[in-house]
Amino acid sequence: MTKKAESTLVFWIFLAPALFAFIMVMVIPFFLGSYYAFTNWTSSARADNALRFVGLKNFVDSLRDPAFLYSFGITFVYTILNMVAINVVAFALALLVTGNLRFKNVYRVGFFVPNLIGGIILGYIWQFIFNNAVPSLGTLIPGLGFLADPDKLLLSKNTSALAAMVIVGTWQYAGYIMMIYVAAIENIPQELIEAAKIDGASQWIRLKSITIPLCAQAFTVTMFLTLVNSFKQFDVNVSLTSGGPSTMLMGKPILGTELLALNIYNTAFISNKLSEAQARAFVFFLVLAIISIIQVYVNKRREIEL
Amino acid sequence: MKRIALVFMVLLTVSAAFGAGKLTLMQNKPEIDAQLKAYAAAWGQKNGVTVVVKSIGGTSGGMGPQLKADYAAGDMPDIFAFDGLESYKEWEGLILDLSKEPWVSKTSVAFKYNGKVYGFPVAVEGWGMAYNADLLAKAGIDPKTLTSYDAYKKAFEKLDSMKDKLGINAVVSMAASVEMGWVTAHHNFNSLLSNGLPYGDLSVTNDLLAGKVDAQRLQEYADWVELLFKYADKTILLTGNYDAQVGAFATGKTVFLHQGNWVDPNLKAANATFKMGFAPHGSMKKVTDGIFVAAPSFYAINKESKNVALAKKFLNDLVTTPEGNQYMVKEAGMIPAFSGVNLNPDGQLSKSVQEWAAAGKVYSWNQYYFSGDFRDKVLTPIYNQFAAGKISKAQFVELMTKAFKDNAQK
């Protein structure tokens, strides 16, 4: 065996486990799932269990369900709020910890740590904070009595519960995005900033005309990450609100903070409609793919090559 | 070549399959997980088999996803729990007929369908309005009188006016958030279905399933729901989880708790030493002197299992061996569903359920005749809207009526 052939073989053998896993848990389920979306598949032993092709029925049923349409809307709102909140906070933190701050490495670690806590646990921790810690603050501190008012609890209304989810999402994710911004900011050539200083540019002008344009590549990455992650939000949603509180749409009470991923899960496992959930997941994939391609395209055009 | 050989070795080791000759049980009560595992290990040693116990709890759907995943993977457990007709239908093709098992004659609450027995009752459970007897005595209210809407209304008003004297925050600990939909849309909902009817009477249930709504009964039920929500601790009602709900009762901050006897271990852990018991639901104007008692879940044997004989023996031994009885009643603290088991659980509320059952004052659990979809996705938000004060009682009745009609048309 020649040296070259051997290294090619080794290359493929080392790649094999990852490739095997990718095909088994991503490629095959994707195509199998897309196929099931057009059938009456249930993955259970019902009496009338024969697998039948049902055409577009699952898609039509999904689009007729107010809860699914509502989930779509609320997911868009959540994604936009979350993207803005995370990126603004993360960029501000990045500016902070790249400046002349003492203990800045401690801050960097501190801001990053929430990202290492799993979403389910994070949801329960914040549920405790919103439902127990905040109201007890209200009873302890005289001027803050309104915090203990059950009607004013963040998780008691669907609009404020959505805001609560944005708070938790930002708390969890801003530190991670901050790290990307830190790397980008530290890569900006110092001579540009020094030249601008000599020209008398104020701090705001330097930020607006040098730092932000030169971080455009980072923005492409962070926008993509926050967009996809917010759109796919599931674990915090489950543990923090379980989709509640309820709200009304088209004269029907529905769950008020049920994001798309949770709606798909509930359709599959509470309503026992696995194939309809597959159809929803397929729509979900298409929409997310289109939005992220547009986002990357728009962001790419703003990037500057030095 | 050595490197290649090494890589192959690693791959082979990783993919090596192992393990055979085991009995798998999947059940839905995580609170008895440790006790069941200990019993199963001892039983397995005696019978020369490894018993694997998987416990997955939670609200509706809890165990379902895992069971479906295991089924799709060809790894269906030999014994698995299901909770009633709707989940039975989900697995109809797989559930073994157990009509000829020796334990069948010893129980009245086995799961039956078309005259055949398909489910081994795991335990007997019950709920009503759990009350703090000490606080009621202080307020001069006899729990025996709490059997109708009017009695509850008077009692709640009186207790509410004595809040400071009794040191309570609210009269009732009730939860109506979406996460706690099983309290409203499963347990409380059952008052509408079976309160005041003979045990096993499905007339109201079948009418509602067919979209026929008894307006009078629904109206009285709506009064009851309104009463519960009105005198509930509002923070717990809107945002509380299980711990918050049970905790308020355990610490004497409320007089009543809308839960069942499964809270006994939680109350013990919280050092609640006051006297307590169950009173009936007051969902009707007429007197309804009984609480809701039934088997909450059943063990089914997988027809396609290779260990059917062992699985049958496992279930039978729970009933017929002293070790099995000891586990069910003393270790797991469950009320046995079988005659001939002469042990009693220690929890006060479990004892109360046994007393009601012994007196024959029981109403059935009919909520499982409605799908999980209907209860969790249709009813839960209606209760939640009502609890939050976003809809009036009239709208509540209207939405419930519409929900039953829509459900019947599916």
XYZ file of C-alpha atoms in Angstrom:
716
model
C 0.000 0.000 0.000
C 1.456 3.342 -0.947
C 1.795 6.080 1.596
C -0.840 8.157 -0.159
C -3.424 5.425 -0.391
C -2.929 4.645 3.268
C -3.451 8.219 4.342
C -6.609 8.426 2.228
C -7.867 5.273 3.901
C -7.042 6.604 7.360
C -8.810 9.834 6.459
C -12.024 8.024 5.619
C -11.828 5.670 8.573
C -11.441 8.544 10.974
C -14.264 10.354 9.287
C -16.466 7.249 9.325
C -17.804 7.485 12.909
C -18.854 11.099 12.472
C -20.239 10.452 9.007
C -22.065 7.373 10.268
C -23.629 9.346 13.126
C -24.535 12.216 10.817
C -26.247 9.941 8.320
C -28.021 7.908 11.001
C -29.332 10.739 13.168
C -29.643 13.595 10.654
C -29.926 12.515 7.040
C -32.059 9.378 7.343
C -34.491 10.793 9.954
C -34.881 13.921 7.851
C -35.980 12.046 4.752
C -37.949 9.451 6.704
C -39.691 12.244 8.607
C -40.518 14.130 5.438
C -42.037 10.931 4.098
C -44.058 10.319 7.290
C -45.467 13.846 7.021
C -47.527 12.607 4.072
C -48.846 9.495 5.856
C -50.963 8.591 8.902
C -47.962 7.202 10.851
C -48.413 7.014 14.669
C -45.613 4.859 16.125
C -48.078 3.032 18.326
C -50.066 -0.157 18.152
C -53.518 1.197 17.351
C -56.096 -1.180 15.997
C -56.251 0.444 12.522
C -52.532 0.687 12.225
C -51.828 0.226 8.526
C -49.563 2.941 7.140
C -51.517 4.928 4.581
C -50.546 7.741 2.282
C -52.773 10.745 3.075
C -51.382 13.388 0.739
C -51.380 16.945 2.055
C -53.940 16.317 4.812
C -51.436 16.849 7.642
C -50.328 20.164 6.175
C -53.875 21.369 5.625
C -54.916 20.363 9.168
C -51.898 22.179 10.599
C -52.649 25.399 8.781
C -56.254 25.255 9.954
C -55.236 24.966 13.596
C -55.291 28.415 15.254
C -52.758 27.230 17.840
C -50.206 26.475 15.106
C -50.705 29.818 13.380
C -50.448 31.566 16.717
C -47.232 29.679 17.490
C -45.793 30.885 14.199
C -46.586 34.500 15.019
C -45.366 34.347 18.582
C -42.158 32.598 17.488
C -41.401 35.429 15.058
C -42.026 38.021 17.767
C -39.893 36.100 20.254
C -37.089 35.629 17.720
C -36.915 39.321 16.854
C -37.031 40.464 20.494
C -34.507 37.857 21.505
C -32.089 38.632 18.651
C -32.141 42.332 19.449
C -31.842 41.835 23.209
C -29.049 39.268 23.025
C -26.960 41.160 20.488
C -27.302 44.547 22.141
C -26.442 43.139 25.555
C -23.657 40.948 24.208
C -22.063 43.799 22.236
C -22.274 46.134 25.217
C -20.684 43.523 27.449
C -17.980 42.900 24.850
C -17.142 46.622 24.723
C -17.041 46.623 28.506
C -14.663 43.688 28.885
C -12.323 44.833 26.105
C -11.947 48.273 27.678
C -9.671 49.314 30.508
C -11.498 47.401 33.191
C -9.917 45.738 36.200
C -10.650 42.010 36.600
C -12.002 41.883 33.063
C -11.181 38.195 32.742
C -13.309 37.495 35.800
C -16.194 39.330 34.140
C -15.732 37.427 30.898
C -15.975 34.104 32.731
C -18.895 35.345 34.804
C -20.924 36.454 31.794
C -20.168 33.207 29.980
C -21.062 30.772 32.769
C -24.910 30.879 32.380
C -24.398 29.381 28.945
C -23.045 26.227 30.577
C -26.298 25.595 32.486
C -28.829 23.425 30.686
C -31.981 25.162 29.458
C -34.398 22.976 31.453
C -32.667 23.712 34.749
C -32.305 27.357 33.814
C -36.052 27.535 33.192
C -36.858 26.113 36.621
C -34.362 28.415 38.331
C -35.920 31.471 36.684
C -39.429 30.215 37.349
C -38.470 30.232 41.010
C -36.992 33.715 40.694
C -40.055 35.151 38.931
C -42.647 33.359 41.090
C -41.010 33.297 44.519
C -37.935 35.494 44.786
C -39.405 38.602 43.155
C -42.683 38.563 45.155
C -40.814 38.084 48.435
C -38.712 41.113 47.562
C -42.009 42.928 47.176
C -43.164 41.942 50.661
C -39.813 42.747 52.269
C -39.075 46.139 50.758
C -41.791 48.742 51.516
C -41.725 50.707 48.246
C -41.842 47.615 46.037
C -45.183 46.191 47.149
C -46.377 45.915 43.561
C -43.882 43.098 42.976
C -45.939 40.839 45.223
C -49.209 41.561 43.426
C -50.283 38.269 41.818
C -51.672 40.126 38.805
C -48.331 41.742 38.119
C -46.197 38.597 38.209
C -44.315 38.282 34.934
C -45.422 34.705 34.372
C -49.111 35.375 35.031
C -49.830 36.980 31.631
C -48.866 35.720 28.228
C -47.334 38.990 27.018
C -45.151 39.475 30.065
C -44.338 35.759 30.127
C -42.907 36.201 26.640
C -40.796 39.059 27.971
C -39.680 36.765 30.784
C -38.551 34.243 28.193
C -36.540 36.935 26.431
C -34.892 37.858 29.743
C -33.926 34.257 30.401
C -32.821 33.720 26.795
C -30.619 36.800 26.961
C -29.178 35.822 30.304
C -28.325 32.407 28.942
C -26.956 33.352 25.568
C -25.485 36.863 25.779
C -22.242 35.639 27.367
C -21.576 33.230 24.550
C -22.234 35.825 21.845
C -20.099 38.284 23.834
C -17.111 35.960 23.361
C -17.483 36.177 19.576
C -17.648 39.974 19.746
C -14.639 40.066 22.064
C -12.593 38.124 19.521
C -13.743 40.458 16.725
C -13.057 43.646 18.688
C -9.606 42.482 19.731
C -8.750 41.782 16.093
C -9.312 45.392 15.051
C -5.914 46.891 14.177
C -4.930 49.354 16.903
C -3.361 51.758 14.384
C -6.790 52.540 12.907
C -8.097 53.542 16.283
C -4.973 55.518 17.122
C -5.153 57.362 13.803
C -8.771 58.226 14.479
C -7.876 59.469 17.955
C -5.201 61.750 16.502
C -7.760 63.072 14.045
C -9.882 63.955 17.042
C -12.682 61.418 16.546
C -14.839 61.035 19.647
C -15.480 57.679 21.251
C -18.923 57.466 19.665
C -17.561 58.198 16.177
C -14.810 55.599 16.659
C -17.421 53.033 17.681
C -19.759 53.902 14.826
C -17.215 54.253 12.035
C -14.485 51.790 12.986
C -15.518 49.179 15.525
C -18.972 48.311 14.229
C -18.075 48.110 10.506
C -15.009 46.014 11.288
C -17.107 43.625 13.354
C -19.424 42.942 10.420
C -18.139 39.406 10.014
C -18.878 38.716 13.655
C -22.360 40.145 13.175
C -23.034 37.655 10.385
C -22.160 34.788 12.722
C -23.894 36.098 15.840
C -27.069 37.071 13.997
C -27.218 33.622 12.469
C -26.630 31.880 15.797
C -29.155 33.950 17.712
C -31.739 33.716 14.947
C -31.553 29.951 14.681
C -31.360 29.419 18.420
C -34.293 31.699 19.208
C -36.402 30.173 16.493
C -35.719 26.685 17.802
C -36.222 27.610 21.478
C -37.654 24.625 23.327
C -36.133 23.733 26.691
C -36.555 27.093 28.444
C -40.068 27.279 26.997
C -41.013 23.921 28.490
C -39.649 24.469 31.955
C -40.349 28.190 32.368
C -43.908 28.514 31.053
C -44.996 25.121 29.602
C -46.642 27.251 26.928
C -48.880 29.153 29.364
C -50.612 31.376 30.348
C -53.463 31.032 27.924
C -54.859 33.573 25.526
C -57.715 33.792 23.027
C -57.418 33.586 19.258
C -60.316 33.376 16.825
C -62.680 32.769 19.739
C -60.686 29.794 20.979
C -58.607 29.670 24.159
C -55.087 28.515 23.320
C -51.687 28.391 24.967
C -50.190 31.874 24.946
C -46.432 31.280 24.865
C -46.250 28.015 22.992
C -43.355 28.485 20.566
C -43.193 26.424 17.397
C -40.880 23.721 18.705
C -43.103 23.160 21.735
C -46.212 23.208 19.553
C -44.688 20.474 17.397
C -43.760 18.439 20.460
C -47.243 18.809 21.977
C -48.888 17.892 18.693
C -46.809 14.734 18.575
C -47.006 13.551 22.151
C -50.019 15.117 23.827
C -52.350 15.106 20.844
C -50.804 11.835 19.601
C -50.623 13.117 16.028
C -47.093 12.145 15.099
C -47.465 12.517 11.362
C -49.105 15.933 11.674
C -46.237 16.987 13.946
C -43.846 15.790 11.237
C -45.645 17.980 8.730
C -45.309 20.952 11.072
C -41.635 20.189 11.607
C -41.179 20.133 7.842
C -42.807 23.565 7.466
C -40.698 24.764 10.385
C -37.519 23.576 8.641
C -38.413 25.259 5.350
C -39.249 28.597 6.967
C -36.149 28.596 9.151
C -33.920 27.663 6.205
C -35.306 30.471 4.046
C -35.042 33.086 6.796
C -31.482 32.159 7.696
C -30.361 32.226 4.059
C -31.816 35.725 3.658
C -30.192 36.839 6.912
C -26.738 35.528 5.959
C -27.047 37.080 2.483
C -27.982 40.499 3.890
C -25.265 40.427 6.532
C -22.605 39.233 4.088
C -23.097 42.301 1.928
C -22.124 44.511 4.847
C -18.849 42.724 5.500
C -15.611 44.579 4.746
C -12.453 42.859 3.552
C -9.351 44.493 4.954
C -1.333 -0.817 8.740
C -1.064 -0.957 12.502
C -2.993 2.269 12.805
C -5.800 0.913 10.659
C -6.027 -2.237 12.719
C -6.266 -0.122 15.852
C -9.107 1.942 14.448
C -11.014 -1.209 13.526
C -10.484 -2.621 16.993
C -11.945 0.498 18.561
C -14.920 0.465 16.216
C -15.604 -3.184 16.943
C -15.489 -2.687 20.701
C -17.824 0.276 20.511
C -20.374 -1.487 18.377
C -20.313 -4.724 20.385
C -23.803 -5.532 21.533
C -24.328 -6.979 24.956
C -27.061 -7.864 27.404
C -29.827 -10.441 27.030
C -32.379 -12.216 29.235
C -33.946 -9.292 31.025
C -37.421 -8.138 31.944
C -38.161 -4.471 31.286
C -40.853 -2.506 33.067
C -41.746 1.079 32.241
C -43.959 2.910 34.704
C -45.244 6.431 35.311
C -44.785 7.029 39.039
C -41.312 8.461 39.626
C -42.138 8.905 43.315
C -41.909 5.118 43.820
C -38.944 4.597 41.510
C -36.398 3.740 44.223
C -38.744 1.357 46.055
C -39.789 -0.434 42.878
C -36.179 -0.823 41.746
C -35.197 -2.321 45.092
C -38.113 -4.753 45.001
C -37.491 -5.630 41.345
C -33.824 -6.339 42.019
C -34.685 -8.716 44.852
C -37.410 -10.394 42.816
C -35.085 -10.717 39.825
C -32.422 -12.412 41.900
C -34.920 -15.004 43.075
C -36.185 -15.669 39.566
C -32.866 -15.555 37.785
C -33.564 -12.529 35.608
C -32.481 -8.917 35.530
C -35.440 -6.588 35.932
C -34.910 -3.173 34.381
C -37.236 -0.459 35.725
C -37.711 2.762 33.784
C -39.721 5.481 35.513
C -40.972 8.493 33.614
C -43.549 10.775 35.207
C -44.993 14.187 34.618
C -48.187 15.532 33.201
C -50.177 13.980 30.403
C -47.976 12.515 27.756
C -45.217 12.033 30.343
C -44.323 8.451 29.544
C -45.802 8.425 26.042
C -42.893 9.894 24.072
C -40.378 7.431 25.519
C -42.701 4.490 24.955
C -43.196 5.515 21.334
C -39.478 5.977 20.830
C -38.791 2.547 22.322
C -41.522 1.007 20.220
C -40.120 2.555 17.042
C -36.673 1.273 18.061
C -38.009 -2.271 18.537
C -37.228 -2.046 22.247
C -40.752 -2.134 23.700
C -40.796 -2.949 27.434
C -42.271 -6.273 28.569
C -44.531 -4.550 31.091
C -45.685 -0.967 30.689
C -48.132 1.337 32.437
C -51.117 3.027 30.798
C -53.755 5.256 32.361
C -57.092 4.515 30.757
C -59.170 3.987 27.658
C -57.472 6.548 25.422
C -53.981 5.201 26.065
C -55.278 1.641 25.856
C -56.447 2.378 22.322
C -53.033 3.747 21.488
C -51.478 0.345 22.255
C -54.445 -1.930 21.592
C -52.579 -4.171 19.174
C -49.876 -4.952 21.724
C -51.705 -5.472 25.011
C -52.114 -9.036 26.217
C -55.451 -10.363 27.461
C -55.004 -11.022 31.188
C -58.506 -12.314 31.953
C -57.262 -15.700 33.153
C -54.727 -14.397 35.671
C -55.221 -15.467 39.307
C -55.289 -11.885 40.616
C -58.292 -10.907 38.503
C -60.825 -12.281 40.997
C -59.245 -10.300 43.825
C -59.822 -6.822 42.444
C -62.731 -4.738 41.257
C -60.711 -2.015 39.553
C -58.766 -3.902 36.869
C -58.859 -2.324 33.407
C -61.571 -4.028 31.359
C -62.563 -3.510 27.768
C -65.256 -5.484 25.957
C -65.511 -7.841 28.909
C -61.842 -8.775 28.969
C -59.187 -7.771 31.489
C -56.190 -5.979 30.029
C -54.674 -3.995 32.887
C -53.279 -4.811 36.332
C -54.312 -1.978 38.711
C -51.131 -0.486 40.154
C -52.850 0.934 43.227
C -55.956 2.720 44.358
C -55.824 6.480 44.556
C -58.340 9.092 45.429
C -58.884 12.804 45.608
C -61.420 15.143 47.021
C -60.898 18.358 48.926
C -58.047 17.616 51.343
C -58.701 19.605 54.504
C -56.685 20.673 57.514
C -58.848 19.320 60.370
C -57.180 21.471 63.022
C -57.976 24.708 61.203
C -61.540 23.599 60.478
C -62.056 22.776 64.166
C -60.747 26.211 65.103
C -63.263 27.794 62.784
C -66.045 25.576 64.107
C -66.739 23.809 60.823
C -67.523 20.100 60.754
C -65.921 18.532 57.634
C -68.777 16.004 57.520
C -71.147 18.792 56.505
C -69.083 19.686 53.425
C -71.025 17.758 50.807
C -72.656 20.331 48.570
C -72.043 23.660 46.880
C -73.980 25.659 49.461
C -72.141 24.061 52.379
C -68.793 24.884 50.792
C -69.852 28.422 49.960
C -70.793 29.088 53.573
C -67.648 27.450 54.895
C -65.378 29.331 52.474
C -66.998 32.665 53.375
C -66.588 31.995 57.055
C -62.964 30.880 56.723
C -62.177 33.846 54.517
C -63.465 36.241 57.165
C -61.271 34.543 59.794
C -58.037 34.685 57.762
C -56.033 36.604 60.344
C -57.282 34.542 63.243
C -56.370 31.286 61.518
C -53.090 32.615 60.158
C -53.880 31.606 56.592
C -53.202 33.350 53.281
C -56.212 31.946 51.491
C -58.885 29.297 51.933
C -57.928 26.932 49.107
C -54.663 25.899 47.532
C -55.621 25.412 43.908
C -53.438 25.552 40.799
C -54.658 26.519 37.337
C -51.531 27.418 35.371
C -50.954 25.608 32.102
C -48.245 23.505 33.708
C -50.822 22.361 36.281
C -53.493 21.561 33.705
C -53.782 18.077 35.194
C -55.316 19.577 38.345
C -57.959 21.564 36.490
C -58.593 19.785 33.195
C -58.100 16.251 34.517
C -59.030 16.069 38.198
C -61.401 18.955 38.673
C -62.976 18.242 35.292
C -63.940 14.794 36.574
C -66.407 16.412 39.017
C -68.479 17.316 35.998
C -68.268 13.769 34.667
C -68.965 11.585 37.670
C -69.875 13.491 40.837
C -73.086 12.186 42.352
C -73.451 9.310 39.887
C -73.290 5.586 40.706
C -69.778 4.122 40.435
C -68.949 3.347 36.810
C -71.922 5.320 35.434
C -70.828 6.737 32.087
C -74.089 8.438 31.109
C -72.833 12.008 31.521
C -69.451 11.146 30.010
C -70.980 9.515 26.955
C -73.411 12.393 26.464
C -70.569 14.902 26.572
C -68.484 12.771 24.217
C -71.437 12.879 21.844
C -71.645 16.654 22.223
C -74.817 16.630 24.327
C -74.393 19.042 27.201
C -76.581 18.995 30.312
C -76.788 22.772 30.799
C -77.965 22.559 34.405
C -75.132 20.238 35.453
C -72.534 22.374 33.657
C -73.930 25.546 35.238
C -73.657 24.083 38.741
C -70.162 22.857 37.941
C -69.160 26.340 36.733
C -70.397 27.762 40.077
C -68.114 25.305 41.855
C -65.089 26.184 39.714
C -65.762 29.873 40.298
C -65.992 29.302 44.039
C -62.670 27.429 44.090
C -60.906 30.080 42.016
C -62.392 32.941 44.033
C -61.131 31.677 47.370
C -57.817 30.318 46.077
C -54.439 31.871 46.779
C -54.082 33.948 43.631
C -50.319 33.645 43.236
C -50.516 29.864 43.434
C -53.601 29.784 41.241
C -51.978 31.691 38.385
C -48.312 30.775 38.548
C -47.785 28.092 41.200
C -46.359 24.678 40.450
C -46.960 21.416 42.341
C -44.477 22.277 45.090
C -46.005 25.700 45.664
C -49.521 24.267 45.747
C -48.807 21.414 48.149
C -46.384 23.543 50.161
C -49.018 26.150 51.024
C -51.270 23.441 52.484
C -48.404 21.653 54.244
C -47.354 24.821 56.047
C -50.904 25.621 57.182
C -51.272 28.632 54.895
C -54.471 27.281 53.381
C -57.273 25.146 54.819
C -57.993 23.091 51.688
C -55.861 21.455 49.025
C -57.181 20.315 45.647
C -55.022 17.196 45.281
C -55.126 13.459 45.956
C -53.573 11.047 48.429
C -50.320 10.921 46.416
C -49.273 14.066 48.292
C -48.775 12.024 51.506
C -44.999 11.603 51.028
C -44.657 15.316 50.202
C -46.589 16.304 53.322
C -44.451 13.975 55.415
C -41.287 15.479 53.954
C -42.613 18.936 54.844
C -43.280 17.821 58.453
C -47.003 18.494 58.235
C -48.299 16.921 61.451
C -51.810 18.396 61.647
C -54.842 16.158 61.296
C -56.228 15.946 57.784
C -58.661 14.049 55.596
C -60.728 14.249 52.437
C -64.106 15.900 51.986
C -66.234 15.459 48.829
C -66.309 17.954 45.982
C -69.181 20.441 46.097
C -69.759 20.668 42.384
C -73.536 20.252 42.698
C -76.447 21.783 44.543
C -77.520 18.359 45.740
C -75.543 16.423 48.333
C -72.712 14.368 46.838
C -71.297 12.342 49.693
C -68.252 10.612 48.221
C -64.791 11.193 46.797
C -63.196 10.134 43.510
C -61.453 6.785 43.890
C -60.000 4.508 41.214
C -56.839 2.915 39.914
C -54.724 5.697 38.406
C -52.794 3.438 36.080
C -52.523 -0.152 34.999
C -49.702 -2.471 34.037
C -50.101 -4.083 30.643
C -48.062 -7.001 29.349
C -46.595 -6.679 25.888
C -48.033 -9.443 23.698
C -44.868 -9.649 21.624
C -42.576 -9.946 24.641
C -40.303 -13.004 24.852
C -40.872 -13.112 28.600
C -44.642 -13.247 28.887
C -44.571 -16.008 31.529
C -42.079 -14.119 33.671
C -43.988 -10.877 33.272
C -47.191 -12.614 34.409
C -45.375 -14.043 37.401
C -43.985 -10.608 38.286
C -47.474 -9.097 38.444
C -48.940 -12.063 40.264
C -46.178 -12.070 42.876
C -47.000 -8.473 43.762
C -50.402 -9.674 44.950
C -49.662 -13.103 46.340
C -46.257 -12.900 48.052
C -45.614 -11.143 51.375
C -42.622 -9.379 49.783
C -44.840 -8.049 47.010
C -47.440 -6.800 49.473
C -44.791 -5.265 51.683
C -43.378 -3.382 48.688
C -46.747 -2.124 47.423
C -48.155 -0.931 50.715
C -45.328 -0.218 53.114
C -42.411 0.695 50.839
C -44.263 2.485 48.058
C -47.047 3.695 50.377
C -49.795 2.773 47.904
C -53.316 1.665 48.746
C -53.565 -1.925 47.484
C -56.179 -2.569 44.817
C -56.582 -6.211 45.865
C -58.473 -8.039 48.544
C -56.380 -10.321 50.720
C -53.616 -7.737 51.147
C -53.812 -7.049 54.844
C -51.477 -4.118 55.163
C -52.395 -0.442 55.412
C -50.421 2.566 54.217
C -49.263 5.065 56.823
C -50.220 8.374 55.204
C -53.229 10.191 56.684
C -54.784 11.033 53.326
C -54.297 7.478 52.058
C -56.095 6.254 55.145
C -58.881 8.714 54.460
C -59.255 7.339 50.924
C -59.430 3.819 52.351
C -62.164 4.872 54.766
C -64.260 6.415 51.998
C -63.729 3.330 49.855
C -64.619 0.975 52.709
C -67.848 2.917 53.251
C -68.612 2.549 49.545
C -68.874 6.317 49.135
C -66.910 6.599 45.928
C -67.339 8.155 42.481
C -65.407 6.990 39.448
C -62.677 8.581 37.359
C -64.040 9.255 33.913
C -61.605 11.875 32.659
C -59.553 9.292 30.752
C -62.455 8.778 28.365
C -61.450 12.106 26.866
C -58.261 12.333 24.847
C -55.122 13.989 26.180
C -55.426 16.417 23.292
C -58.878 17.521 24.443
C -57.959 17.868 28.106
C -54.532 19.481 27.760
C -54.912 21.597 24.665
C -58.602 22.507 24.691
C -59.772 22.504 28.331
C -56.598 23.645 30.120
C -56.545 27.077 28.419
C -60.264 27.562 29.175
C -59.720 26.983 32.904
C -56.631 29.170 32.778
C -58.559 32.042 31.170
C -61.279 31.722 33.793
C -58.763 31.643 36.641
C -57.036 34.760 35.329
C -60.382 36.552 35.214
C -60.143 37.100 31.470
C -63.477 35.424 30.814
C -66.685 35.493 32.818
C -68.551 32.497 34.166
C -71.043 32.785 31.305
C -68.206 32.705 28.789
C -66.672 29.750 30.618
C -69.911 27.810 30.242
C -70.194 28.869 26.616
C -66.617 27.857 25.762
C -66.957 24.518 27.550
C -70.195 23.804 25.685
C -68.581 24.697 22.378
C -65.524 22.577 23.185
C -67.702 19.490 23.756
C -69.603 20.092 20.534
C -66.406 20.554 18.495
C -64.877 17.475 20.099
C -67.886 15.356 19.157
C -67.568 16.361 15.518
C -63.967 15.142 15.207
